[in-house]
Each structure stands twice: as structure tokens, then as C-alpha cells.
PDB file of N, CA and C in Angstrom:
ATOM      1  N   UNK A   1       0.838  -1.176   0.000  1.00 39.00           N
ATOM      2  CA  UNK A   1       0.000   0.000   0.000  1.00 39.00           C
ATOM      3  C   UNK A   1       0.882   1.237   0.000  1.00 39.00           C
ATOM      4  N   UNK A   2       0.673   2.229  -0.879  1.00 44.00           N
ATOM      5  CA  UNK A   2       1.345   3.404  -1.066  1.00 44.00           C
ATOM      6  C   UNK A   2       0.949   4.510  -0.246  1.00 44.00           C
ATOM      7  N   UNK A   3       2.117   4.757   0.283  1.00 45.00           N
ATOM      8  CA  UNK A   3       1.802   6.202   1.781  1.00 45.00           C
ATOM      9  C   UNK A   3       0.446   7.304   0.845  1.00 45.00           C
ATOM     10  N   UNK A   4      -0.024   8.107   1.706  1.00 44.00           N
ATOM     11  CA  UNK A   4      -0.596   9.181   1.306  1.00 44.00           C
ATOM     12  C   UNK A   4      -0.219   9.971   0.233  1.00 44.00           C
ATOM     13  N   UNK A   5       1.164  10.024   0.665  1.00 47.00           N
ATOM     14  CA  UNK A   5       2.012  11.388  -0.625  1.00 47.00           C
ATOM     15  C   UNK A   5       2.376  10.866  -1.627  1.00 47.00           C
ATOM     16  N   UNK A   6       2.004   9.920  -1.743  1.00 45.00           N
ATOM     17  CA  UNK A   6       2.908   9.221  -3.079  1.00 45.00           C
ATOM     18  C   UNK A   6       1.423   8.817  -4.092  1.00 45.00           C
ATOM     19  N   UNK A   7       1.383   9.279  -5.005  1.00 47.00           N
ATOM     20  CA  UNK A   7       0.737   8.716  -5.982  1.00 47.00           C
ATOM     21  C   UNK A   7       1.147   8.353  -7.028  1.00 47.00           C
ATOM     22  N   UNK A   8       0.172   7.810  -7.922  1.00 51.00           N
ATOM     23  CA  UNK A   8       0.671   6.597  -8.812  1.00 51.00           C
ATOM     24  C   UNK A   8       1.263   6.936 -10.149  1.00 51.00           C
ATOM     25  N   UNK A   9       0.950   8.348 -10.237  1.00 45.00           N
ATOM     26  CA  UNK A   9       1.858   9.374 -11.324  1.00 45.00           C
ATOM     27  C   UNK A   9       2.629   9.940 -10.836  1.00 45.00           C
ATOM     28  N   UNK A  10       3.383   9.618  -9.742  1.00 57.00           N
ATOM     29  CA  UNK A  10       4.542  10.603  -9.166  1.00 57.00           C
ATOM     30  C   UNK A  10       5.837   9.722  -9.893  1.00 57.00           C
ATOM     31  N   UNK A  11       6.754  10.747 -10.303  1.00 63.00           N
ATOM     32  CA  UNK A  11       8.329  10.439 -10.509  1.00 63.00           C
ATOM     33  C   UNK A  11       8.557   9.844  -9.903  1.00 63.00           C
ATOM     34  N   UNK A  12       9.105   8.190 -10.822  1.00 63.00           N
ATOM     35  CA  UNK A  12       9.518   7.140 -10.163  1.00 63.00           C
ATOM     36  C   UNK A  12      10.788   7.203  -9.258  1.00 63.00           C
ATOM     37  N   UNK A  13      11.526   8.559  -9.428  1.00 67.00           N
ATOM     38  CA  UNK A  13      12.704   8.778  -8.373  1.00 67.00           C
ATOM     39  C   UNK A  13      12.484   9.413  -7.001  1.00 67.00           C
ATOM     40  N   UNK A  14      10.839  10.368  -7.203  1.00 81.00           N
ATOM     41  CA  UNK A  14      10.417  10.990  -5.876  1.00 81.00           C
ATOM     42  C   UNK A  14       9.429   9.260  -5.230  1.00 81.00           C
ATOM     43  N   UNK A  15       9.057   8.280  -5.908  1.00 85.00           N
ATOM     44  CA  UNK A  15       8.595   7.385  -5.313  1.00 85.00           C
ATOM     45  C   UNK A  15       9.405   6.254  -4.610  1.00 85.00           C
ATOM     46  N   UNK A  16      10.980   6.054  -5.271  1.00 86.00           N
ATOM     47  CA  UNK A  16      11.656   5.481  -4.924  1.00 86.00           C
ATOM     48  C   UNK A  16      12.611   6.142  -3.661  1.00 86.00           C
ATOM     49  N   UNK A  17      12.645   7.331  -3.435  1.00 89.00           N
ATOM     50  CA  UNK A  17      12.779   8.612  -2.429  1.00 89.00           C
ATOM     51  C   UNK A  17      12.108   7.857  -1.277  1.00 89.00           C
ATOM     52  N   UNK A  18      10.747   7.679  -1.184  1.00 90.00           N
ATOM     53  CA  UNK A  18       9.879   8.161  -0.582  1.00 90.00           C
ATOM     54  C   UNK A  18       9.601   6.661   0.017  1.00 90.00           C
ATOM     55  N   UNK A  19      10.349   5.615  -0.658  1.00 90.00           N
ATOM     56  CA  UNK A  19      10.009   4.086  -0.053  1.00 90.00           C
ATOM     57  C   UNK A  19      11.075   3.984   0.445  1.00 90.00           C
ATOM     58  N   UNK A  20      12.585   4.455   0.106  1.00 92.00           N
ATOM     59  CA  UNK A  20      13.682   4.220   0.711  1.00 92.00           C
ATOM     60  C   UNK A  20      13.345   4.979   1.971  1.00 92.00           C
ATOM     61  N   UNK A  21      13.198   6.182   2.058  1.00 92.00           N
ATOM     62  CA  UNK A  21      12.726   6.559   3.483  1.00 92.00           C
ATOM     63  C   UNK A  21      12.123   5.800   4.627  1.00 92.00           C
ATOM     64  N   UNK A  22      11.202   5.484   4.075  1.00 92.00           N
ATOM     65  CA  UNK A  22      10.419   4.684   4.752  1.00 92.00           C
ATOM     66  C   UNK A  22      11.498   3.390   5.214  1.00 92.00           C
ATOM     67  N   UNK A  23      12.243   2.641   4.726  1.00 94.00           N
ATOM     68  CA  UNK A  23      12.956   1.686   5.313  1.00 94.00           C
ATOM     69  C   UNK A  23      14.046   2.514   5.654  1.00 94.00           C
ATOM     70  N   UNK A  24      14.210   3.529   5.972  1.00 94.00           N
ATOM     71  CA  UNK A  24      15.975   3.837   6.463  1.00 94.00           C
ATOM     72  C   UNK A  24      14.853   3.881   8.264  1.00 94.00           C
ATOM     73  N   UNK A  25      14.005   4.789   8.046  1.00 94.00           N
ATOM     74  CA  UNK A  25      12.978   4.729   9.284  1.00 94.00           C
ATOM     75  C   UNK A  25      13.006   3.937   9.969  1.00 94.00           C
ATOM     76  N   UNK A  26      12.822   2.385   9.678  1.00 95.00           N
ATOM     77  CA  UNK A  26      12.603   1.465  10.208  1.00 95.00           C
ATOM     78  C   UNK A  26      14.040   0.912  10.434  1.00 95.00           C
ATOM     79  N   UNK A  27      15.166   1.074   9.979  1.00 95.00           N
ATOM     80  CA  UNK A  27      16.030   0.479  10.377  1.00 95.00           C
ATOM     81  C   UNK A  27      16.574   1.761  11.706  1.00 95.00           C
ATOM     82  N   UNK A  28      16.371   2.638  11.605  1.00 94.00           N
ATOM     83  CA  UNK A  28      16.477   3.708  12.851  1.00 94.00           C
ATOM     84  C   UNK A  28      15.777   2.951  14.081  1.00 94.00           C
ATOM     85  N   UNK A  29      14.368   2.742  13.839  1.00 95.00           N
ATOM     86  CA  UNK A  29      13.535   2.281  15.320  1.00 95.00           C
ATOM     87  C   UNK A  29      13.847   1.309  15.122  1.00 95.00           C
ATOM     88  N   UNK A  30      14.742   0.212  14.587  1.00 96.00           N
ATOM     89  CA  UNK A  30      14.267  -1.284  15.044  1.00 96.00           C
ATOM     90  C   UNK A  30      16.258  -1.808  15.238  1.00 96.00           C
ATOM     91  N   UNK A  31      16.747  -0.293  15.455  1.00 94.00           N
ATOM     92  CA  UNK A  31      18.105  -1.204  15.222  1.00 94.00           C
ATOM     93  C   UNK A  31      18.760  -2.689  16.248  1.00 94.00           C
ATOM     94  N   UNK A  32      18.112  -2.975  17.296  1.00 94.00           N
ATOM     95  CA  UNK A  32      18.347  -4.116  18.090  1.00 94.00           C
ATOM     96  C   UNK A  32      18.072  -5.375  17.374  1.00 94.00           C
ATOM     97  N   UNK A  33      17.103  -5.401  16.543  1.00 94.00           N
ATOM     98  CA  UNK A  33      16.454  -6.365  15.979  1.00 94.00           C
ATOM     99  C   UNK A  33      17.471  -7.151  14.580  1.00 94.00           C
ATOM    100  N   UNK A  34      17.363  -7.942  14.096  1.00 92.00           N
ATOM    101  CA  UNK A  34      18.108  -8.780  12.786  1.00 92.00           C
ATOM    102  C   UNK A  34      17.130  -7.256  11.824  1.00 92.00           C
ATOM    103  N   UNK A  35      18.140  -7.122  11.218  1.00 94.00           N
ATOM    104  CA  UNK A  35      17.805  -6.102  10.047  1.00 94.00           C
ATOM    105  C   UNK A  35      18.358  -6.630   8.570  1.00 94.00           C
ATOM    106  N   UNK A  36      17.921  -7.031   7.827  1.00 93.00           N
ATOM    107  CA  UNK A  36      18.619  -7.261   6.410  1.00 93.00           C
ATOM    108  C   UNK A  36      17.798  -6.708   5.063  1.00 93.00           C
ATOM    109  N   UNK A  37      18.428  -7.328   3.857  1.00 92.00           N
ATOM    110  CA  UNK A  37      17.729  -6.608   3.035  1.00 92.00           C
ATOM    111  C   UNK A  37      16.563  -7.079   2.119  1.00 92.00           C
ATOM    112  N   UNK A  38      15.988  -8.279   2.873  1.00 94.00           N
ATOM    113  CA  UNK A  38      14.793  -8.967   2.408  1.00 94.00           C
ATOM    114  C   UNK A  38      13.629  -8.054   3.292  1.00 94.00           C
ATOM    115  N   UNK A  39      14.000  -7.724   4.640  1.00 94.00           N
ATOM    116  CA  UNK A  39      13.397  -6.748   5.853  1.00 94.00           C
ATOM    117  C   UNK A  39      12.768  -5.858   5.395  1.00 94.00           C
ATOM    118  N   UNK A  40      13.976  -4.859   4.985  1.00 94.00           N
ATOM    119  CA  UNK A  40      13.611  -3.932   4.663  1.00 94.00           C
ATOM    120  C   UNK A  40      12.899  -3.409   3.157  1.00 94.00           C
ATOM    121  N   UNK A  41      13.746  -4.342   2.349  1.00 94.00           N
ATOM    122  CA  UNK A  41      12.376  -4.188   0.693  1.00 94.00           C
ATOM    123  C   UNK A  41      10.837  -4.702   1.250  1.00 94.00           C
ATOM    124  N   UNK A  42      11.160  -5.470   2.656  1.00 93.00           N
ATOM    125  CA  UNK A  42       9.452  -5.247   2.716  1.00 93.00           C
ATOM    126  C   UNK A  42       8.957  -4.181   2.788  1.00 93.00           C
ATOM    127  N   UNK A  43       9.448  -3.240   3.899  1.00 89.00           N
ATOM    128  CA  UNK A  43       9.102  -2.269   4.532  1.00 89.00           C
ATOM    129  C   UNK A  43       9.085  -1.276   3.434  1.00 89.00           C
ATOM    130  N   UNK A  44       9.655  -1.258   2.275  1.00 90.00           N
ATOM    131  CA  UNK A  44       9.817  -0.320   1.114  1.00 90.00           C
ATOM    132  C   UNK A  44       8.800  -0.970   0.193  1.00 90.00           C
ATOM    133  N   UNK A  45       8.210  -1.827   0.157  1.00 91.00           N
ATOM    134  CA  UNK A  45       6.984  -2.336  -0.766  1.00 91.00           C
ATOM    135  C   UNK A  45       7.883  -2.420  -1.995  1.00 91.00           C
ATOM    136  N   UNK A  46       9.045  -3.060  -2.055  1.00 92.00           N
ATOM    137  CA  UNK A  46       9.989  -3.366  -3.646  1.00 92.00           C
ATOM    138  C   UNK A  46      10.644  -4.940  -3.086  1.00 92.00           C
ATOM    139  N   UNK A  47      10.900  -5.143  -4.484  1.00 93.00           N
ATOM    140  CA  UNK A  47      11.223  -6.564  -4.332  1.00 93.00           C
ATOM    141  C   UNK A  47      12.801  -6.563  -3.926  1.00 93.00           C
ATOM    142  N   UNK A  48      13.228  -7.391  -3.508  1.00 94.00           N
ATOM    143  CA  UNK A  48      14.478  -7.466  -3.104  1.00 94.00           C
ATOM    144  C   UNK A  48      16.071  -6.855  -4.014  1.00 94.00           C
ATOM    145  N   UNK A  49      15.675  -7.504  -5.026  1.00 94.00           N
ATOM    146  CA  UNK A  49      16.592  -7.106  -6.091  1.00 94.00           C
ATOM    147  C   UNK A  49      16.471  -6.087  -6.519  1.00 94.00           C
ATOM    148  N   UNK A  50      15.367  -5.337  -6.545  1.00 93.00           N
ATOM    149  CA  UNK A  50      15.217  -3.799  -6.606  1.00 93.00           C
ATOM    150  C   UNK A  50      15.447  -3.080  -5.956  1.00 93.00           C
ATOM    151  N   UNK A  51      15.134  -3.152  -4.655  1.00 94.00           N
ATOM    152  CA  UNK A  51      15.181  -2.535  -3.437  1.00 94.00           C
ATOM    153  C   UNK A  51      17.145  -2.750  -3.403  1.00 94.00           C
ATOM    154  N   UNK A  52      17.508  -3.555  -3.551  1.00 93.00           N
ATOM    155  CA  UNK A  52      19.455  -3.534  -3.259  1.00 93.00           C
ATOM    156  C   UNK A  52      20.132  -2.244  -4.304  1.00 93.00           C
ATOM    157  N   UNK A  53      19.339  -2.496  -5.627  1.00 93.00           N
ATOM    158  CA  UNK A  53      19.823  -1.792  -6.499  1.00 93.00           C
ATOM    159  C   UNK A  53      19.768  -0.281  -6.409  1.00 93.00           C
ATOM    160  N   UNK A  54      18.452   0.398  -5.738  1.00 92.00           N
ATOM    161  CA  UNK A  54      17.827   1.279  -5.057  1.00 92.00           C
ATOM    162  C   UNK A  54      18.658   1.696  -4.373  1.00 92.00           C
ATOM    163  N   UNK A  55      19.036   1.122  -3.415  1.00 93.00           N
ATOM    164  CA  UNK A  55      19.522   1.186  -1.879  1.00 93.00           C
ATOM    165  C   UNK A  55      20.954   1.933  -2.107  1.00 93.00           C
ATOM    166  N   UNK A  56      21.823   0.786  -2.988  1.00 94.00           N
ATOM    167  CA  UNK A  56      23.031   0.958  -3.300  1.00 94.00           C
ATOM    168  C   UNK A  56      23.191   2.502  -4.288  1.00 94.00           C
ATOM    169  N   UNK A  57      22.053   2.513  -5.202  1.00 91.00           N
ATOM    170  CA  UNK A  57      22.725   3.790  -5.860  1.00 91.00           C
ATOM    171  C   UNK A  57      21.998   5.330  -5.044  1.00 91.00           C
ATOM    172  N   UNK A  58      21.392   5.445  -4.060  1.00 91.00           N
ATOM    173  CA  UNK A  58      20.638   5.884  -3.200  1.00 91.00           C
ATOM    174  C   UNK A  58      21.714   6.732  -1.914  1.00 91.00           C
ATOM    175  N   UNK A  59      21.823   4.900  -1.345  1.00 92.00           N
ATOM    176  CA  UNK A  59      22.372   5.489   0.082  1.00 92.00           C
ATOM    177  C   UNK A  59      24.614   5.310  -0.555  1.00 92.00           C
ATOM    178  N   UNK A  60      24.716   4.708  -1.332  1.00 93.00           N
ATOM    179  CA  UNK A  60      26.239   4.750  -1.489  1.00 93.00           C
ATOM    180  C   UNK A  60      26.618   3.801  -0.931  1.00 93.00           C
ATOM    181  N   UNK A  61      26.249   2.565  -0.241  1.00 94.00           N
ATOM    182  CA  UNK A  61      26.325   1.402   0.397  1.00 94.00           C
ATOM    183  C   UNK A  61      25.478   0.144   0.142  1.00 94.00           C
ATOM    184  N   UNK A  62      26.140  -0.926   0.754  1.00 94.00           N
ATOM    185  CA  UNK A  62      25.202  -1.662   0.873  1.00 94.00           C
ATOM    186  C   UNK A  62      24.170  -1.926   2.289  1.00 94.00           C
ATOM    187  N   UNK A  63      23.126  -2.588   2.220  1.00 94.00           N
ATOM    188  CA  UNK A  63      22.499  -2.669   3.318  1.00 94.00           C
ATOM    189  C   UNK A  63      23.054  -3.169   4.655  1.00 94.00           C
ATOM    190  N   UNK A  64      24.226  -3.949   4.243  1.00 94.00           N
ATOM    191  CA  UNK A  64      24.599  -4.579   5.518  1.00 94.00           C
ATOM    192  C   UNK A  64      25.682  -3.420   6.695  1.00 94.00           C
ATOM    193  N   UNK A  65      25.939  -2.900   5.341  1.00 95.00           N
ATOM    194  CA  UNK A  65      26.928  -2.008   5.575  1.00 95.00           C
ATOM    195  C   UNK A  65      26.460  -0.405   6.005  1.00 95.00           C
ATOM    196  N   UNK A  66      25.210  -0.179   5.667  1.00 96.00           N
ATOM    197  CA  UNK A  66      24.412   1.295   6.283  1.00 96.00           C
ATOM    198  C   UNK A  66      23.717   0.847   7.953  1.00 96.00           C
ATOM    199  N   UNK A  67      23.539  -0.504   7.859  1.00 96.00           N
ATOM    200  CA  UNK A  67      23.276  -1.254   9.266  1.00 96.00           C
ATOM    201  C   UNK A  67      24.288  -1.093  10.262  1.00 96.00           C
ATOM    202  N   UNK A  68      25.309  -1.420  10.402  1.00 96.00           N
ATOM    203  CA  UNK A  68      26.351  -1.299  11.325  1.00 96.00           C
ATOM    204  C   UNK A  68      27.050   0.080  11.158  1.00 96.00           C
ATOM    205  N   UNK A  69      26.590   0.987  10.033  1.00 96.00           N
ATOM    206  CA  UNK A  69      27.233   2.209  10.703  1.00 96.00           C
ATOM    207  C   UNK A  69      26.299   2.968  11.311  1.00 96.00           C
ATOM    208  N   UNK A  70      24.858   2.472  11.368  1.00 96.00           N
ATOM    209  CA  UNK A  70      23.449   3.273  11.940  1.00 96.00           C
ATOM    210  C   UNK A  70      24.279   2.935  13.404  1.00 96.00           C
ATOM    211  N   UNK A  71      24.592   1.365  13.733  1.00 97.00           N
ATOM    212  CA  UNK A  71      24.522   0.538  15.052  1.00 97.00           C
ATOM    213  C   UNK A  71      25.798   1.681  15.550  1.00 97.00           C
ATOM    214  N   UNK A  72      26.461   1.870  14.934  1.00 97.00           N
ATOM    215  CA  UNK A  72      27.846   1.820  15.702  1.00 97.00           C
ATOM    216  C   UNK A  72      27.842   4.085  16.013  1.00 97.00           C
ATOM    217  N   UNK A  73      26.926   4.201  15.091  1.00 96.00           N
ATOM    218  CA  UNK A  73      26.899   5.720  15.025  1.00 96.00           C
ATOM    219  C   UNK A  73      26.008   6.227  16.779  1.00 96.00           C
ATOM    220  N   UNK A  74      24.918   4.879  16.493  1.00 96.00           N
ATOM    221  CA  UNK A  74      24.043   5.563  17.910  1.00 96.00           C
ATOM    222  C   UNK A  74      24.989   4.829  19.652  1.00 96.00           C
ATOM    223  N   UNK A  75      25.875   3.306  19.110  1.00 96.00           N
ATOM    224  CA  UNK A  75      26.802   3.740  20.364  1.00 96.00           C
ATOM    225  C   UNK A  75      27.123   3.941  20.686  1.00 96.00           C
ATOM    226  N   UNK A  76      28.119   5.124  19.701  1.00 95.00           N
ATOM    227  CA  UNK A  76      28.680   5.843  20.077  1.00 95.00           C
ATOM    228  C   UNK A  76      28.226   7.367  20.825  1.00 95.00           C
ATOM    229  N   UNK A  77      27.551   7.823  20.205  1.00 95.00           N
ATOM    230  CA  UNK A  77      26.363   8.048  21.061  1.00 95.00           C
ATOM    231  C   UNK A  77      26.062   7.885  22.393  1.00 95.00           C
ATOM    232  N   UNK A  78      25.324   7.242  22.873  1.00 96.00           N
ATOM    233  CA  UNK A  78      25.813   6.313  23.855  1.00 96.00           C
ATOM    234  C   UNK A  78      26.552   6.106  25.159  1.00 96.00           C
ATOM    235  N   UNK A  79      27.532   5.524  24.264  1.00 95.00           N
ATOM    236  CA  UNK A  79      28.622   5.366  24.974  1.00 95.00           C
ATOM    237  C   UNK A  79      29.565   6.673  25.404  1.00 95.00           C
ATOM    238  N   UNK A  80      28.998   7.793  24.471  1.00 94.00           N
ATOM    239  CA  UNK A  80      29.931   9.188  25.290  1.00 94.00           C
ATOM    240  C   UNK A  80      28.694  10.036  26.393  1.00 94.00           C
ATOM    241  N   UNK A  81      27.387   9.459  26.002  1.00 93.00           N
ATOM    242  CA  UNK A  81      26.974   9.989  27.655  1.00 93.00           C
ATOM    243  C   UNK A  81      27.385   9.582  28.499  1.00 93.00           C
ATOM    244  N   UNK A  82      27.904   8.200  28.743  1.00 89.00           N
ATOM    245  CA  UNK A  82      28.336   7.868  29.856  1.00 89.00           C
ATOM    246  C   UNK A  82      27.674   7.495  31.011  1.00 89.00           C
ATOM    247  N   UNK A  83      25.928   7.078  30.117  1.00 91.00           N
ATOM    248  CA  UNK A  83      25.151   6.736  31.412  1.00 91.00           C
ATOM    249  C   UNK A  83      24.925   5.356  31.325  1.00 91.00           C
ATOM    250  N   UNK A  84      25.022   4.631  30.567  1.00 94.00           N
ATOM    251  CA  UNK A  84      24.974   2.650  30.182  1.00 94.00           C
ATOM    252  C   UNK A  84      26.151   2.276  30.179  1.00 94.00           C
ATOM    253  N   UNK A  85      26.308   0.998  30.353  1.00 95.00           N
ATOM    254  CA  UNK A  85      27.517   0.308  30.673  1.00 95.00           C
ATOM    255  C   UNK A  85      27.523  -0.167  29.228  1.00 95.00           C
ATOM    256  N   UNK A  86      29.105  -0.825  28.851  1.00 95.00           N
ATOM    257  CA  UNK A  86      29.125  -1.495  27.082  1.00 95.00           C
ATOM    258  C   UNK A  86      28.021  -2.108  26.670  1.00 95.00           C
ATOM    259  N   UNK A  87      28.258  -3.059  27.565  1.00 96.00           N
ATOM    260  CA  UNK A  87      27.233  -4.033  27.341  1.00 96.00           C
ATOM    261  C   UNK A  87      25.687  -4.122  27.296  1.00 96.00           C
ATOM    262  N   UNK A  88      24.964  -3.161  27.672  1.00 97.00           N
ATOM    263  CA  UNK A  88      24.137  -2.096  27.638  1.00 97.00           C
ATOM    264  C   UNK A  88      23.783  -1.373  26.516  1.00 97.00           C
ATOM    265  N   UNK A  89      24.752  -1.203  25.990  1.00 97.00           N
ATOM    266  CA  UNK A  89      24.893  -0.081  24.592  1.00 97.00           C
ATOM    267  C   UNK A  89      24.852  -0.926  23.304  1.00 97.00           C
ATOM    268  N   UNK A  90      25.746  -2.104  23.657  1.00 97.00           N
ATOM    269  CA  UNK A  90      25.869  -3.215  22.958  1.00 97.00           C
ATOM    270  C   UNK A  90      24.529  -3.717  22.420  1.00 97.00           C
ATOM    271  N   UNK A  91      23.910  -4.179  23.453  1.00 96.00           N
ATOM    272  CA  UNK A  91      22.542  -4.887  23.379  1.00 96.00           C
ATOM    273  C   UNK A  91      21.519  -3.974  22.830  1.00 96.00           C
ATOM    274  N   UNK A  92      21.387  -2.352  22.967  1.00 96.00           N
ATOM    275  CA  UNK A  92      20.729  -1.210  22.556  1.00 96.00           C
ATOM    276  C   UNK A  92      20.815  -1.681  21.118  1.00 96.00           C
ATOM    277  N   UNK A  93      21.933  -1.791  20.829  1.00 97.00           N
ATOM    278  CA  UNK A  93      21.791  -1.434  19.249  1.00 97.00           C
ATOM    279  C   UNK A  93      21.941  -2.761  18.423  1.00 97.00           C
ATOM    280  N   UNK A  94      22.230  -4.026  18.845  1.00 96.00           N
ATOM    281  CA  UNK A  94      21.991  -4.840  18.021  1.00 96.00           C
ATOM    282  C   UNK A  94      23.243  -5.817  17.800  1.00 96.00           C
ATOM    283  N   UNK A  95      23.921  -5.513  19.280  1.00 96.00           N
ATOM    284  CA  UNK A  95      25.372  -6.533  19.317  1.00 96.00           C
ATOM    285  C   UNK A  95      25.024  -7.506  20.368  1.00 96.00           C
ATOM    286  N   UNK A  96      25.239  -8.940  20.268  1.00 95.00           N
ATOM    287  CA  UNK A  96      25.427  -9.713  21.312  1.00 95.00           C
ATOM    288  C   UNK A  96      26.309  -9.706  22.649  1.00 95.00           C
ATOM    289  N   UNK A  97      27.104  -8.790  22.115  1.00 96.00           N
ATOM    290  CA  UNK A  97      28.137  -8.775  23.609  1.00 96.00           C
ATOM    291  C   UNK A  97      28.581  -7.717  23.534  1.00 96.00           C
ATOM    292  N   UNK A  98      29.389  -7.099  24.510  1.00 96.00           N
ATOM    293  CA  UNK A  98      30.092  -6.014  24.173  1.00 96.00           C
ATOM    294  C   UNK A  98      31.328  -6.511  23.401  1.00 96.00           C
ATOM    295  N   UNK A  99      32.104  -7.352  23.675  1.00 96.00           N
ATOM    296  CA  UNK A  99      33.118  -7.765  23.012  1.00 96.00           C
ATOM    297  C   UNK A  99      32.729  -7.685  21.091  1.00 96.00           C
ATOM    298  N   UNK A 100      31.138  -8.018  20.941  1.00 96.00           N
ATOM    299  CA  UNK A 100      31.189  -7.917  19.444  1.00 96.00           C
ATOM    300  C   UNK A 100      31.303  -6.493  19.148  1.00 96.00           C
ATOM    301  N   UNK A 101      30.290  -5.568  20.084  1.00 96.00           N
ATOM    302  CA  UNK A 101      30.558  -4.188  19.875  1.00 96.00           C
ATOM    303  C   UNK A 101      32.156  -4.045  19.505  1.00 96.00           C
ATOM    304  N   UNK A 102      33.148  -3.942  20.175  1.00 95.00           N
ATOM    305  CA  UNK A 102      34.219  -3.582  20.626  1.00 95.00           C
ATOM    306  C   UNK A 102      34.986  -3.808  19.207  1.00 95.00           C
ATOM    307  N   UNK A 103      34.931  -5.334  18.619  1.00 96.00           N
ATOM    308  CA  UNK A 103      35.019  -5.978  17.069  1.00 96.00           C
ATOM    309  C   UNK A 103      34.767  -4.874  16.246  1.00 96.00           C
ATOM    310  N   UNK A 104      33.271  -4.613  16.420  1.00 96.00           N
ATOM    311  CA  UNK A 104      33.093  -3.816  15.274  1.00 96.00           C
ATOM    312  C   UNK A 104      33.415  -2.555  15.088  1.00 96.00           C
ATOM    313  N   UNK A 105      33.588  -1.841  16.465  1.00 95.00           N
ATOM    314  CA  UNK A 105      34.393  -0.199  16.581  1.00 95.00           C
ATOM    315  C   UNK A 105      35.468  -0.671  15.972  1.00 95.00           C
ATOM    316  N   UNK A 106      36.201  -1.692  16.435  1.00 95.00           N
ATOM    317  CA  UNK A 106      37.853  -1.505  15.488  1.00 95.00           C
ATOM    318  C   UNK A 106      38.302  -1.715  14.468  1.00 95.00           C
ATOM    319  N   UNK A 107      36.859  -2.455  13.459  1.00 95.00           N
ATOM    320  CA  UNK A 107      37.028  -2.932  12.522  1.00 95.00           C
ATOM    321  C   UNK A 107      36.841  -1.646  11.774  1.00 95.00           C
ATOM    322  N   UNK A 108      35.368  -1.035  12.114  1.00 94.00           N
ATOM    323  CA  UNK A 108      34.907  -0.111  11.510  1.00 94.00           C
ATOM    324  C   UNK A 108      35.749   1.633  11.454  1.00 94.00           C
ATOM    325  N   UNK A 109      36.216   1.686  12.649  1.00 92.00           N
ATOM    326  CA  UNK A 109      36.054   2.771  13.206  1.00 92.00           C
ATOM    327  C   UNK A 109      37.938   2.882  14.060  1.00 92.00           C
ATOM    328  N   UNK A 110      38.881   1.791  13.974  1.00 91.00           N
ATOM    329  CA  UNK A 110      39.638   1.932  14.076  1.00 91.00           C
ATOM    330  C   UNK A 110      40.227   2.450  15.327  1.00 91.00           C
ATOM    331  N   UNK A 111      39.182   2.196  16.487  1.00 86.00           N
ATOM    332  CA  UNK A 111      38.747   2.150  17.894  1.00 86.00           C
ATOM    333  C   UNK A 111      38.434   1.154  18.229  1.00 86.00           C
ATOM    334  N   UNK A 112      38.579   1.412  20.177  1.00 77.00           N
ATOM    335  CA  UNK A 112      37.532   0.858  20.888  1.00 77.00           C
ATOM    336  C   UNK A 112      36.479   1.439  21.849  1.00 77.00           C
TER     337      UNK A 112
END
């Protein structure tokens, strides 16, 4: 079903706009959860292979890869208020341990 603003003669680039939104949304509120890119072409009402192709010339990434820098952007976050413990922050956003957190700051981010 197509949001309100979008109708069925709108520019297929303001419609493809307007569904990618809609899944960057959902990967914002749901970042604890398994997020991938079968997930989210739901949440964008496009089929998978569209929705990657979308995604990629869109966001400049791939899905797996706009996922863990959402995760690692809000622990950091986070982790400089200074009011949750790692492991805490970890689990907030969608890591099993802090130790995976910790993995992925240094992989990503060249930290811990």
C-alpha cells in the first residue's frame, strides 16, 4: 500500500525517495532487531533485487553495511553519555556482547 504522498503518477525517483525513506525509518527504530535486506524491501513495498539496487545507488552502500554504521553511530552516542555500561549499549543497538561491539568499533572505526 502506497503512503498518502505518493501517488501513482509521481516520478519514479520521488517514489523510490519516498520508499527508501520509509525503510531507512525502520532500520532507525528497530536497530536491536536482525535487520537485512529482504526486511527492509518489505518495509519499502519493492522486491528485493530492486530494493538492493535502489539502496546501493541511493544510500552509497550496501544494506549490511548502512546497518552497522546506523549501530555503531548511535553507540557511540551512547557510549559518550556515559550513562549505560558497554554491554548495555551493545545490546541497545543490536550486538550480542560487548566484546562484538568492541570488534566492530575496530574494525569499523579503528577504535575501541
Amino acid at each position: 500500500m502506497l503512503s498518502p504522498t505518493v501517488s501513482p503518477s509521481s516520478n519514479p525517483l520521488d517514489r523510490h525517495a519516498e520508499l527508501l525513506s520509509r525503510a531507512l525509518r525502520y532500520v532507525d527504530a528497530h536497530l536491536p532487531e536482525r535487520l537485512d535486506a529482504a526486511t527492509l524491501a518489505d518495509h519499502a513495498a519493492m522486491s528485493r533485487h530492486h530494493f538492493h539496487r535502489v539502496f546501493q545507488a541511493r544510500v552509497g552502500c550496501s544494506v549490511a553495511q548502512y546497518v552497522v554504521w546506523c549501530r555503531l553511530q548511535r553507540a557511540c552516542a551512547m557510549l559518550l553519555s556515559g550513562r549505560e555500561s558497554v554491554l548495555d549499549v551493545a545490546l541497545a543497538v543490536g550486538y550480542e556482547s560487548a566484546q562484538a561491539l568492541s570488534k566492530a568499533m575496530r574494525r569499523e572505526l579503528n577504535t575501541t
